mmCIF file of C-alpha atoms and ligand atoms in Angstrom:
data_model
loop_
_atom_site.group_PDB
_atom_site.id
_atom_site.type_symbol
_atom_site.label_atom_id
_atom_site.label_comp_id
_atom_site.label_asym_id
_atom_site.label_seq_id
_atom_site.Cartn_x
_atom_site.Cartn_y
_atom_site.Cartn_z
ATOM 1 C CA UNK A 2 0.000 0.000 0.000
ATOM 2 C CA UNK A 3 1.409 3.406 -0.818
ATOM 3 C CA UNK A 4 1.508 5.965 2.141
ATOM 4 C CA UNK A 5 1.813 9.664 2.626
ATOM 5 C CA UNK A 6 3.349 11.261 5.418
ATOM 6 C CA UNK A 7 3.110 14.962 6.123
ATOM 7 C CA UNK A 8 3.679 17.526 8.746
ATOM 8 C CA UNK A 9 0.099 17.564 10.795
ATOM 9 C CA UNK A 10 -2.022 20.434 9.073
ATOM 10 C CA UNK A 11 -3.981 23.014 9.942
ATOM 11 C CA UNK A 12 -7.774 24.221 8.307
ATOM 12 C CA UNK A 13 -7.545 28.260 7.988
ATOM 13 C CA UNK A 14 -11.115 28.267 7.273
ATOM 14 C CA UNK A 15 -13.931 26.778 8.817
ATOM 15 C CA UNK A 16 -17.382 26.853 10.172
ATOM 16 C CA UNK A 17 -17.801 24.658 13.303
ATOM 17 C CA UNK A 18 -21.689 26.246 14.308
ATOM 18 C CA UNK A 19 -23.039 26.050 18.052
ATOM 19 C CA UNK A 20 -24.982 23.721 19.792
ATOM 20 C CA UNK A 21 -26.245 20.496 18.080
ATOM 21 C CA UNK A 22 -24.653 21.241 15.187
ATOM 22 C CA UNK A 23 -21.522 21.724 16.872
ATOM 23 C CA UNK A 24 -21.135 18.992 18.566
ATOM 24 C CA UNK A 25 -21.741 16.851 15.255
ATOM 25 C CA UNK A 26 -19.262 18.135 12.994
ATOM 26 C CA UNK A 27 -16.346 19.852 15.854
ATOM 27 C CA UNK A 28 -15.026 16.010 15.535
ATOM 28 C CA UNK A 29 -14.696 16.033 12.088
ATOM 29 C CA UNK A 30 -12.276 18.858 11.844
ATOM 30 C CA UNK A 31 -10.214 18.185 15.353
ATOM 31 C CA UNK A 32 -9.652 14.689 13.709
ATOM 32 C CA UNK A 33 -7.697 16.092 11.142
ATOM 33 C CA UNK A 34 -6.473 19.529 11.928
ATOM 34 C CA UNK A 35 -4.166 20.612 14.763
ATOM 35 C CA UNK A 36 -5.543 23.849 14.172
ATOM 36 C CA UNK A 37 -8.511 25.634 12.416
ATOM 37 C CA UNK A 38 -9.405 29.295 11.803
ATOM 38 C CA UNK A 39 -12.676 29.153 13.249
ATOM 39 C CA UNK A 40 -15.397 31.820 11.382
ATOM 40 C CA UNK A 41 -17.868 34.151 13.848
ATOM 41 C CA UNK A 42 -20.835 34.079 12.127
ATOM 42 C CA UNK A 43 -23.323 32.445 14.571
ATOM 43 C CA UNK A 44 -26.351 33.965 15.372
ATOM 44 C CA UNK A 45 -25.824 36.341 17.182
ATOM 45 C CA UNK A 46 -22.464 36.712 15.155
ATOM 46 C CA UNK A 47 -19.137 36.525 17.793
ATOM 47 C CA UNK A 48 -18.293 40.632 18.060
ATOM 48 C CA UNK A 49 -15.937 40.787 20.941
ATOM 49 C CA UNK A 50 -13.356 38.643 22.868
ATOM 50 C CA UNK A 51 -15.256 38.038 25.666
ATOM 51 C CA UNK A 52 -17.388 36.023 23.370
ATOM 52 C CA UNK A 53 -14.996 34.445 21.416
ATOM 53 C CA UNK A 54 -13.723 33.099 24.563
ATOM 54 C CA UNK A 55 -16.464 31.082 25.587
ATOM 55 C CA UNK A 56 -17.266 30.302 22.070
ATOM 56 C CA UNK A 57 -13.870 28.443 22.159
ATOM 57 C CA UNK A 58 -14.291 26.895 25.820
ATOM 58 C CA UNK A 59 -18.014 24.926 23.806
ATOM 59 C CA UNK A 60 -15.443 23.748 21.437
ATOM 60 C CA UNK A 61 -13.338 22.212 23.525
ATOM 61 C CA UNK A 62 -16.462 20.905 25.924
ATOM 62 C CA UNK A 63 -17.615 19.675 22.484
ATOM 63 C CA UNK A 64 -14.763 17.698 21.562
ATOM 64 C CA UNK A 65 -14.076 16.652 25.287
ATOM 65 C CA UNK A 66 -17.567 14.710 25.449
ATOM 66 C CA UNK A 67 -17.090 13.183 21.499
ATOM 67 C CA UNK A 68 -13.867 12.435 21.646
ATOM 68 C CA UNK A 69 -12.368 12.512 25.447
ATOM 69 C CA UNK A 70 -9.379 14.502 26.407
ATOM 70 C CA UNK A 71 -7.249 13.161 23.514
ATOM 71 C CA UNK A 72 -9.187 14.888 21.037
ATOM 72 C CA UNK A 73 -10.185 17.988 23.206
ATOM 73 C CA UNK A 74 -6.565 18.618 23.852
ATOM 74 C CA UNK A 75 -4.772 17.728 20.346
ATOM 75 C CA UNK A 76 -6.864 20.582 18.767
ATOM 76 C CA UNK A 77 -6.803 24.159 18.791
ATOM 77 C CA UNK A 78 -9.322 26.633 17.782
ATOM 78 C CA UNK A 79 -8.144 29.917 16.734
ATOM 79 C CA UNK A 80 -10.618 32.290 17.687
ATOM 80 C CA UNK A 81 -12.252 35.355 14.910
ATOM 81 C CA UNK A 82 -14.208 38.535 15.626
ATOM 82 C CA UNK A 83 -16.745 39.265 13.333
ATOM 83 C CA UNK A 84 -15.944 43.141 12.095
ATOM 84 C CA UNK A 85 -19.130 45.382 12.029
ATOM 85 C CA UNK A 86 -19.096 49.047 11.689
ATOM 86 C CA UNK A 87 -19.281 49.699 15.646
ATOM 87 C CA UNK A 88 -16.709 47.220 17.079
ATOM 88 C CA UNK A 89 -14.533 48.230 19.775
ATOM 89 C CA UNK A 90 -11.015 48.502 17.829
ATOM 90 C CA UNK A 91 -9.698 48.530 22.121
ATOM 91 C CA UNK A 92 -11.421 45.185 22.346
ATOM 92 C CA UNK A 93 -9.922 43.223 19.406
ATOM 93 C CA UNK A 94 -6.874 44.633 20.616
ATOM 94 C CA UNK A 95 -6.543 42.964 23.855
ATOM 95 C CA UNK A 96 -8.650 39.752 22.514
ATOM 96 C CA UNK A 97 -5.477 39.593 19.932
ATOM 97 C CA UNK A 98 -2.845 40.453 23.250
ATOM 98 C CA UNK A 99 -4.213 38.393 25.368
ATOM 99 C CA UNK A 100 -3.876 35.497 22.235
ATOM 100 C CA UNK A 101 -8.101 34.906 22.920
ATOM 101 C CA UNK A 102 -8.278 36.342 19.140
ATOM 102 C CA UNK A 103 -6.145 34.869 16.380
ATOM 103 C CA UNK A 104 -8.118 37.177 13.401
ATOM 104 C CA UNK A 105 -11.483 39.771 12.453
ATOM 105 C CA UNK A 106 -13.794 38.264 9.755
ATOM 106 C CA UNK A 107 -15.270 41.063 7.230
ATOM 107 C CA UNK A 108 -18.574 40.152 5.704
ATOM 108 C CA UNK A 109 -20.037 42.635 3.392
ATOM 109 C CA UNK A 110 -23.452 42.721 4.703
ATOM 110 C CA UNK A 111 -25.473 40.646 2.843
ATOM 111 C CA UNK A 112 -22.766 38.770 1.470
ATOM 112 C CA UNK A 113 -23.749 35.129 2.798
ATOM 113 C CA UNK A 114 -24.862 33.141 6.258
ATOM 114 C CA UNK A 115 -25.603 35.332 8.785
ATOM 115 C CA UNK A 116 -23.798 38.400 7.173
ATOM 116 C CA UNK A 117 -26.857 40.866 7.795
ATOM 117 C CA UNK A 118 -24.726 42.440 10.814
ATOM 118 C CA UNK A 119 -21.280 43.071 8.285
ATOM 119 C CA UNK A 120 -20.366 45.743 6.897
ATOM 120 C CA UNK A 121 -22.258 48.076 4.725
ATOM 121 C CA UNK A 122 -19.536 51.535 4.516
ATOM 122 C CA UNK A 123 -16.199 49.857 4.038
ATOM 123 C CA UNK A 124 -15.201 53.567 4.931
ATOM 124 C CA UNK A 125 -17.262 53.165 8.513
ATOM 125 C CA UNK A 126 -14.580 50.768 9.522
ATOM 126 C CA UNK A 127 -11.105 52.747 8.958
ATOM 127 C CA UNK A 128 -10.154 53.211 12.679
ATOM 128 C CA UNK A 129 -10.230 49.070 12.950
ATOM 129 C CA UNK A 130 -8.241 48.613 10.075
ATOM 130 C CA UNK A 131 -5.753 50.964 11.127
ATOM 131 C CA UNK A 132 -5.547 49.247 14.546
ATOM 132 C CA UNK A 133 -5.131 45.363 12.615
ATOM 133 C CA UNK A 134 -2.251 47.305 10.802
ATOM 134 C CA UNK A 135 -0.480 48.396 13.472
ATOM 135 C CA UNK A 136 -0.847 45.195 16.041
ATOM 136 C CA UNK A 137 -0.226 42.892 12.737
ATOM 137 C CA UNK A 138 -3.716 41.247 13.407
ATOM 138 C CA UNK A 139 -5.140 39.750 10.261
ATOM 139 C CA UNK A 140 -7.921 40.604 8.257
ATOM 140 C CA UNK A 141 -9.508 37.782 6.413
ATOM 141 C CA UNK A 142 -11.780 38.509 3.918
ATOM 142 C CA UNK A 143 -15.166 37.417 2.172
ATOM 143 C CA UNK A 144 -14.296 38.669 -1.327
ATOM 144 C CA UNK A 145 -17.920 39.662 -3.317
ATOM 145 C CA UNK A 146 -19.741 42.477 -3.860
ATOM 146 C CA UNK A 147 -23.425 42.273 -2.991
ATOM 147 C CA UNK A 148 -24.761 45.318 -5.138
ATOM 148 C CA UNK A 149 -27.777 43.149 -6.885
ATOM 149 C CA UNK A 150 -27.109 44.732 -10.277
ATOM 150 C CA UNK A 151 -23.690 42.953 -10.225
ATOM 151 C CA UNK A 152 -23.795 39.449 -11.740
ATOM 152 C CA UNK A 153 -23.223 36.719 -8.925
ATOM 153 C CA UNK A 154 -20.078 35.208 -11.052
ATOM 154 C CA UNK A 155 -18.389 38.639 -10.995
ATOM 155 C CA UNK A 156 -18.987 39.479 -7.535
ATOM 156 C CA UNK A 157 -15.152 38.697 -6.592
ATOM 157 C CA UNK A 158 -13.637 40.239 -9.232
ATOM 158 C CA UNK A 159 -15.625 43.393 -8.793
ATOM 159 C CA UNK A 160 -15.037 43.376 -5.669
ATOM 160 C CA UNK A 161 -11.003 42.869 -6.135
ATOM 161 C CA UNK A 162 -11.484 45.880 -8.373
ATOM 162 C CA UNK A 163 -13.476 47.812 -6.349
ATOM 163 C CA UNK A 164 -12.675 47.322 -2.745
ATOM 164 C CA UNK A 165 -9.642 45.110 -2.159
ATOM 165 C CA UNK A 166 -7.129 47.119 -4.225
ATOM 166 C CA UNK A 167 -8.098 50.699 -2.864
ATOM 167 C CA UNK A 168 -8.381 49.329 0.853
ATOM 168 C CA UNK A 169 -4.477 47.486 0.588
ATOM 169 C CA UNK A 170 -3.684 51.102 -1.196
ATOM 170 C CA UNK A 171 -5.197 52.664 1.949
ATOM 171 C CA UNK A 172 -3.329 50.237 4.664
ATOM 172 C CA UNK A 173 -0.544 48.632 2.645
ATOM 173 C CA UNK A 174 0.848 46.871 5.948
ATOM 174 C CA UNK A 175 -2.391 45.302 6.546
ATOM 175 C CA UNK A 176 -2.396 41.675 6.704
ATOM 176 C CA UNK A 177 -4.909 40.348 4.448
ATOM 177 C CA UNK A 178 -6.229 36.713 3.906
ATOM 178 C CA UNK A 179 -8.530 36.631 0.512
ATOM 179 C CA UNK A 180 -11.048 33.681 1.822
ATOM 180 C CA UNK A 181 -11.995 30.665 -0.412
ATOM 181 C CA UNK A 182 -10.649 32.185 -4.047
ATOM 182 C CA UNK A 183 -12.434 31.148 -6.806
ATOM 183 C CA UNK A 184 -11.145 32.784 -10.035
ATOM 184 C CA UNK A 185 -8.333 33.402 -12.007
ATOM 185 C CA UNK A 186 -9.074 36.885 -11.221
ATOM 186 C CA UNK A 187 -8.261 36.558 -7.662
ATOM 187 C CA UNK A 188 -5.095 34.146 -7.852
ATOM 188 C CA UNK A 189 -3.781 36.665 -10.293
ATOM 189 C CA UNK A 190 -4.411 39.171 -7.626
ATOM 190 C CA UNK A 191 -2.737 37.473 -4.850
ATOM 191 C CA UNK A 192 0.338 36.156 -7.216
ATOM 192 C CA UNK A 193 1.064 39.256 -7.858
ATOM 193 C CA UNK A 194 0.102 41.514 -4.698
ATOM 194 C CA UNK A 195 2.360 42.190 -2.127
ATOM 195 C CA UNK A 196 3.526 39.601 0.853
ATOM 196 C CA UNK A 197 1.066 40.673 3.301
ATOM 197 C CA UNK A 198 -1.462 39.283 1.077
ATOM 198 C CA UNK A 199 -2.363 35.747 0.684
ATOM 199 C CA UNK A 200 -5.828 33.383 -0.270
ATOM 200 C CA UNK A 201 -7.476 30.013 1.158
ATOM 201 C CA UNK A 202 -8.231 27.361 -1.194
ATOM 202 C CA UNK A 203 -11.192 25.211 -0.624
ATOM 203 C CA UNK A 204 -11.506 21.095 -1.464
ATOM 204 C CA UNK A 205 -15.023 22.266 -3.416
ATOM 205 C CA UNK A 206 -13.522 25.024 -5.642
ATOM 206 C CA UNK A 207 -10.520 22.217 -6.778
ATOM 207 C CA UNK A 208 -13.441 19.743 -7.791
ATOM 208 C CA UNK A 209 -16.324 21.569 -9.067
ATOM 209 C CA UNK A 210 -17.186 24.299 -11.593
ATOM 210 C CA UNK A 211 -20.399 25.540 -12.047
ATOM 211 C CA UNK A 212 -21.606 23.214 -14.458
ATOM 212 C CA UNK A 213 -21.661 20.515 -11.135
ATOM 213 C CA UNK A 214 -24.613 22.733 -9.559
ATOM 214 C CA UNK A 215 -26.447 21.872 -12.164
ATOM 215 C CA UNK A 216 -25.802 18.466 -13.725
ATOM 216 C CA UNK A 217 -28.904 16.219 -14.395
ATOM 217 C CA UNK A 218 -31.170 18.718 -11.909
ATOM 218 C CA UNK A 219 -30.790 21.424 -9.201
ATOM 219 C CA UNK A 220 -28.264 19.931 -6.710
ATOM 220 C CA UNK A 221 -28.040 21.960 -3.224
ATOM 221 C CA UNK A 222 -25.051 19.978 -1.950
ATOM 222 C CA UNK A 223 -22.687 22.035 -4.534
ATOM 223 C CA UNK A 224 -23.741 25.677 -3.905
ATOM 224 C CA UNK A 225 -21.875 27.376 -1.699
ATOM 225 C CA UNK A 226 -20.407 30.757 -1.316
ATOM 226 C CA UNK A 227 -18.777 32.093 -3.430
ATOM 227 C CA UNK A 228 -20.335 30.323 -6.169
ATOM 228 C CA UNK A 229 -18.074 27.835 -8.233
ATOM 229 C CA UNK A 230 -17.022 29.231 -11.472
ATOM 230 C CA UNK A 231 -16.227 28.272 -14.779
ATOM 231 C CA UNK A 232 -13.652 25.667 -15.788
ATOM 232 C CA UNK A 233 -11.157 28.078 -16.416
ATOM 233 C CA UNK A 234 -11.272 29.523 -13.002
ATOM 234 C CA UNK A 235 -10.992 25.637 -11.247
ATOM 235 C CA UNK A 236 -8.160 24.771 -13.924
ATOM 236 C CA UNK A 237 -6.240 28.520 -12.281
ATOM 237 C CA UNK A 238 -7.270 27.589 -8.535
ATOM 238 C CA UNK A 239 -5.785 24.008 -9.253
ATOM 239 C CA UNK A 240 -2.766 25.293 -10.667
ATOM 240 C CA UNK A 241 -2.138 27.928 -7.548
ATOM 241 C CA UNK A 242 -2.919 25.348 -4.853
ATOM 242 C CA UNK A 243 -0.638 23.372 -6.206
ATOM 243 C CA UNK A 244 2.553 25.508 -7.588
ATOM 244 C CA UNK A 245 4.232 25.545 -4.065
ATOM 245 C CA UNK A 246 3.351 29.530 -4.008
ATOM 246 C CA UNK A 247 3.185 30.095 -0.447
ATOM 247 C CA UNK A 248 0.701 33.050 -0.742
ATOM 248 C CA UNK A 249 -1.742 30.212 -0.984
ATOM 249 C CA UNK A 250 -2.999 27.849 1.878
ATOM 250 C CA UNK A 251 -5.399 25.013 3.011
ATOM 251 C CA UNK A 252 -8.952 26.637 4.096
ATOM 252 C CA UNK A 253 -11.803 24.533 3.716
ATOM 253 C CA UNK A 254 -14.382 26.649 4.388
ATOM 254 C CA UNK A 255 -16.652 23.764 5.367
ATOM 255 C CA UNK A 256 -19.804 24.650 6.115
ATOM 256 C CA UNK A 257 -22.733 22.103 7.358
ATOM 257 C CA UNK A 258 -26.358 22.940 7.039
ATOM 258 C CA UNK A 259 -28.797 20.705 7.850
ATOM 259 C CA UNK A 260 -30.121 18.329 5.217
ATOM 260 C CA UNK A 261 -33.840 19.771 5.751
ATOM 261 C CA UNK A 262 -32.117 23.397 5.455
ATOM 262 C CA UNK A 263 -30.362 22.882 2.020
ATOM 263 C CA UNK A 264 -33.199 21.013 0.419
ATOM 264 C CA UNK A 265 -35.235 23.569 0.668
ATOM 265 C CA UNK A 266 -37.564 26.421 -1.502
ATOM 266 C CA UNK A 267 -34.108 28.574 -0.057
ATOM 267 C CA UNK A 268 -31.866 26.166 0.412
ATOM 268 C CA UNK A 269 -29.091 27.135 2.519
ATOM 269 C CA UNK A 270 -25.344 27.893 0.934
ATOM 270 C CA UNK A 271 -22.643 25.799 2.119
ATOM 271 C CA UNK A 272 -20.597 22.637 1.762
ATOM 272 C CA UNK A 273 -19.781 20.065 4.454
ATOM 273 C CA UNK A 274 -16.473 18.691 3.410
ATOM 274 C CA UNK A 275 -15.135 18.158 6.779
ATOM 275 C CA UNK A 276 -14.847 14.793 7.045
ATOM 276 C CA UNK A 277 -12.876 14.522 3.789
ATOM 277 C CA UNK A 278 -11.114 17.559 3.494
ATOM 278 C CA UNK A 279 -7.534 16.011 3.245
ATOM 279 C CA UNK A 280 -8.425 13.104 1.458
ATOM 280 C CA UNK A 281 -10.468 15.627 -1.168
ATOM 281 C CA UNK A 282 -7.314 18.151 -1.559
ATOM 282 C CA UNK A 283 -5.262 14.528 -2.314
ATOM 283 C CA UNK A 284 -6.682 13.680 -5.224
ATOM 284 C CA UNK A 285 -6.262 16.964 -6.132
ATOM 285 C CA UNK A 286 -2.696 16.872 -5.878
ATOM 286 C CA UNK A 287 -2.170 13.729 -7.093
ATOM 287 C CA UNK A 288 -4.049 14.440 -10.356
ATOM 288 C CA UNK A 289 -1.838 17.267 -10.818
ATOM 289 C CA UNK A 290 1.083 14.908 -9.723
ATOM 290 C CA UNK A 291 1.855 17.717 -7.117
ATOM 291 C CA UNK A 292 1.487 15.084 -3.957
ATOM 292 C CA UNK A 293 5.216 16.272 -3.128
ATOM 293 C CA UNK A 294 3.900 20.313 -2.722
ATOM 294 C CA UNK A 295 0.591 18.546 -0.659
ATOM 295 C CA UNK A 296 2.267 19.394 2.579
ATOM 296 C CA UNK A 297 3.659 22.971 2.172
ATOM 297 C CA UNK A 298 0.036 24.222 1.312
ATOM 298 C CA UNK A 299 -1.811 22.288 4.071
ATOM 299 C CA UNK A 300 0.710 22.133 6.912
ATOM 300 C CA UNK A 301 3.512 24.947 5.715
ATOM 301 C CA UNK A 302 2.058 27.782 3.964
ATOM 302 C CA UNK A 303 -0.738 28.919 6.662
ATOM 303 C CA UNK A 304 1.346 29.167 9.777
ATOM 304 C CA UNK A 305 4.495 31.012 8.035
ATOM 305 C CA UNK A 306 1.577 33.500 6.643
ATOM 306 C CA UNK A 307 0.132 33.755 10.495
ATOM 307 C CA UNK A 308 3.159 33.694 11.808
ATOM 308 C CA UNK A 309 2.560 30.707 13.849
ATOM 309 C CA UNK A 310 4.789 27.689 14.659
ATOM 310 C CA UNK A 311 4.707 24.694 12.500
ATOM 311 C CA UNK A 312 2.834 21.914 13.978
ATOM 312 C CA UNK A 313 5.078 18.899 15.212
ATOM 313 C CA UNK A 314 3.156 15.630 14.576
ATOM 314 C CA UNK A 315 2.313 14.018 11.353
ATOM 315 C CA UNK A 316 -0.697 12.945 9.820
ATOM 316 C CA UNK A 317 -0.198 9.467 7.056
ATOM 317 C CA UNK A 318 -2.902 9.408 4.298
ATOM 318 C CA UNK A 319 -2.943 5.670 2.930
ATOM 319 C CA UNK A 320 -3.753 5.247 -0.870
ATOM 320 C CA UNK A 321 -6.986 3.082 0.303
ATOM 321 C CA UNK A 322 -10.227 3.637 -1.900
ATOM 322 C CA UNK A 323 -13.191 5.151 0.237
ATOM 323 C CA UNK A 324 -16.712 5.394 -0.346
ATOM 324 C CA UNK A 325 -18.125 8.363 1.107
ATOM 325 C CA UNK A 326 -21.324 7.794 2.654
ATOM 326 C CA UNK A 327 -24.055 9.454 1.314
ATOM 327 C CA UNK A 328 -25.802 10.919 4.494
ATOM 328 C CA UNK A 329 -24.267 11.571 7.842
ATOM 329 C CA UNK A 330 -25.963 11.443 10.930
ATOM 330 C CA UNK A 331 -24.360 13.476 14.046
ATOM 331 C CA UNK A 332 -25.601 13.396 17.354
ATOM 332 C CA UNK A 333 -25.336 16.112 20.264
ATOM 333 C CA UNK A 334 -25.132 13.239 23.387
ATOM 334 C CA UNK A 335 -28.631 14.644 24.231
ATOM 335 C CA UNK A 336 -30.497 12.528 21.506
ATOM 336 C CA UNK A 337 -30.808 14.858 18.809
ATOM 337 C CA UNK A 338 -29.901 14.135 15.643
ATOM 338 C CA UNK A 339 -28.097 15.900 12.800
ATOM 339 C CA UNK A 340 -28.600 14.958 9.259
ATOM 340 C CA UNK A 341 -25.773 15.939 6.529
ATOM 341 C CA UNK A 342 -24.525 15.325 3.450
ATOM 342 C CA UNK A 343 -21.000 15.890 3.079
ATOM 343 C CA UNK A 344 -18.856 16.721 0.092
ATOM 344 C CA UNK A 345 -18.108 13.879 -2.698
ATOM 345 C CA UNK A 346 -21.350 11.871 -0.814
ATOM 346 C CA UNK A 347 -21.863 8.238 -2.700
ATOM 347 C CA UNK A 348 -17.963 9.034 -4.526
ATOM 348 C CA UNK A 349 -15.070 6.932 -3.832
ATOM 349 C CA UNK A 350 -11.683 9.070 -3.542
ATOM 350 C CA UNK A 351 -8.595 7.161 -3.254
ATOM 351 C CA UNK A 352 -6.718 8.010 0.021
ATOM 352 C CA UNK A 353 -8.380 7.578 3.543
ATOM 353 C CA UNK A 354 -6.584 8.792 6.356
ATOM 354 C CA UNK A 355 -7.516 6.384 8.935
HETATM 355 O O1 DOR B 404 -21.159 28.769 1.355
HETATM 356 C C1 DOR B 404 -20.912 29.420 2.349
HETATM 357 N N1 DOR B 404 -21.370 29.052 3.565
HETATM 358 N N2 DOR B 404 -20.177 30.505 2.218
HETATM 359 C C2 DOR B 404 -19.982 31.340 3.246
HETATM 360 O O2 DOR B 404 -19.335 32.334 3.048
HETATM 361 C C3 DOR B 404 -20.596 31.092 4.569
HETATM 362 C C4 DOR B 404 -20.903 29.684 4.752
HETATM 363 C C5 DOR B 404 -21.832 29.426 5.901
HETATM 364 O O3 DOR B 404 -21.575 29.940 7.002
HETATM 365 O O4 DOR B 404 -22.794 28.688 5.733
HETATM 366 ZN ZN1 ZN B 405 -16.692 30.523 5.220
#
């Protein structure tokens, strides 16, 4: 059997939920990641670090009563703040001191899930941005526009055009993470931007282009935001992932909804691809014979960016065909059950990691 060994990685992107929810897919994730960027937009969304901090102690209760200590303790979440045009720039300040905050999350309102409190006036949020500057606290981005007039496969590059360049103009030692790329728009951007600027890749937007939403009926388990894009745009997010650039990193942006909630009149946007995130980005590298570069973007590429240490332990992905169940079922430990369906459901990839 062939194996792969790689420095343990690390998810810069991902949605891990409250409650129920949270509790069935926090597992997932802490299986595979040492670390994971975890996003703020719950309901209410998480605004300061007071928040954040018991947002990350119902992680780690989460894990503890799924998976013991062993799991609880071999993960950590790295806390956001969720920017809106009255935060308290003091606040993220000493969340970021104190190391309760690891990032701020901006959501044009309107954008996606739960984005209704983001930002409306990037110009309403200038003092925050100035602060992230100076303390060297990231900014990660949601990249689209949400003007309704603007096509919804040219909201990123719009909003590249429009309000990415002039805002790294404005604060040009601003840290800035472009979330979940998907055009050739945006990896051009980022190749060519300066070092303080770097994107997430996500398993989805290496597999699918938009065509997949659509083949043989309407299928809700491949829209997400951003939308997948043409072919063109996967071929240039396959070829960044996987050119060793380090301006580009692991980020999964998985996202579980509910069965019920994505087939639905309104079906929710978001895909769960937790539970096969590394085994999805293999075969991605592998059909771009790239396995070698596999571990600089999911173990190497995210910490140097954060400055962060590398992780020490390894993870070893066996070349074992796996057929990914079609439905999931979590369950909180009270009895209530979750129903998902994750990413590549009823597909057999060809590395496991066991
Ligand atoms: O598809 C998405 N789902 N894109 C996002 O930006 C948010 C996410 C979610 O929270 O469901
Ligand atoms: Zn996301």
């Amino acid at each position: 059997m062939r194996t792969l060994t790689i420095r343990r990685p690390d998810d810069w992107h991902v949605h891990l939920r409250d409650g129920a929810m949270l509790q069935a897919v926090a597992p997932a994730t802490a299986r595979q990641f040492a670390r994971a960027i975890v996003m703020p937009n719950l309901r209410p969304p998480i605004t300061t670090t007071a928040a954040a901090r018991t947002y990350r102690e119902r992680i780690q209760a989460a894990l503890r009563a799924a998976g013991g200590d062993a799991l609880a303790s071999g993960f950590t979440p790295l806390m956001t703040a969720y920017l809106t045009e009255t935060i308290d720039p003091a606040d993220l300040e000493r969340g970021f001191d104190e190391g309760v905050l690891t990032a701020v999350k901006l959501y044009p309102a309107g954008a996606t899930t739960n984005s209704d409190a983001g930002v409306r006036d990037i110009g309403a949020i200038t003092r925050v941005l100035v602060t992230l500057e100076r303390i060297g606290m990231p900014l990660l981005i949601h990249g689209e526009v949400t003007d309704s007039d603007i096509d919804i496969f040219d909201r990123e590059a719009v909003f590249i055009e429009r309000v990415l360049a002039p805002l790294l103009a404005r604060h040009p030692g601003l840290k800035v993470v472009l979330e979940h790329i998907t055009t050739s728009d945006a990896v051009d951007f980022v190749r060519s931007g300066p070092a303080n600027l770097a994107a997430t890749i996500t398993p989805h937007h290496l597999h699918i282009n938009r065509n997949a939403i659509f083949a043989g009926g309407l299928r809700p388990d491949l829209y997400c935001l951003p939308v997948a894009k043409r072919e063109l745009h996967r071929l240039a997010l396959r070829a960044a992932a996987t050119s060793g650039n380090p301006k580009f990193f692991l980020g999964t942006d998985s996202a579980p909804h509910e069965r019920h909630a994505k087939e639905s009149a309104c079906g929710c946007a978001g895909i769960y691809n937790a539970p096969v995130a590394l085994e999805s980005y293999a075969t991605v590298f592998e059909a771009e014979n790239a396995l070698d570069r596999l571990e600089a973007f999911a173990s190497e590429h995210g910490p140097r960016f954060y400055g962060l240490p590398l992780n020490t332990g390894t993870v070893t992905l066996e070349r074992v065909p796996v057929t990914v169940p079609a439905r999931l079922h979590g369950n909180d430990g009270a009895g209530e059950a979750v129903e998902l369906v994750p990413f590549h459901a009823g597909e057999t990839l060809a590395w496991r990691v066991p």
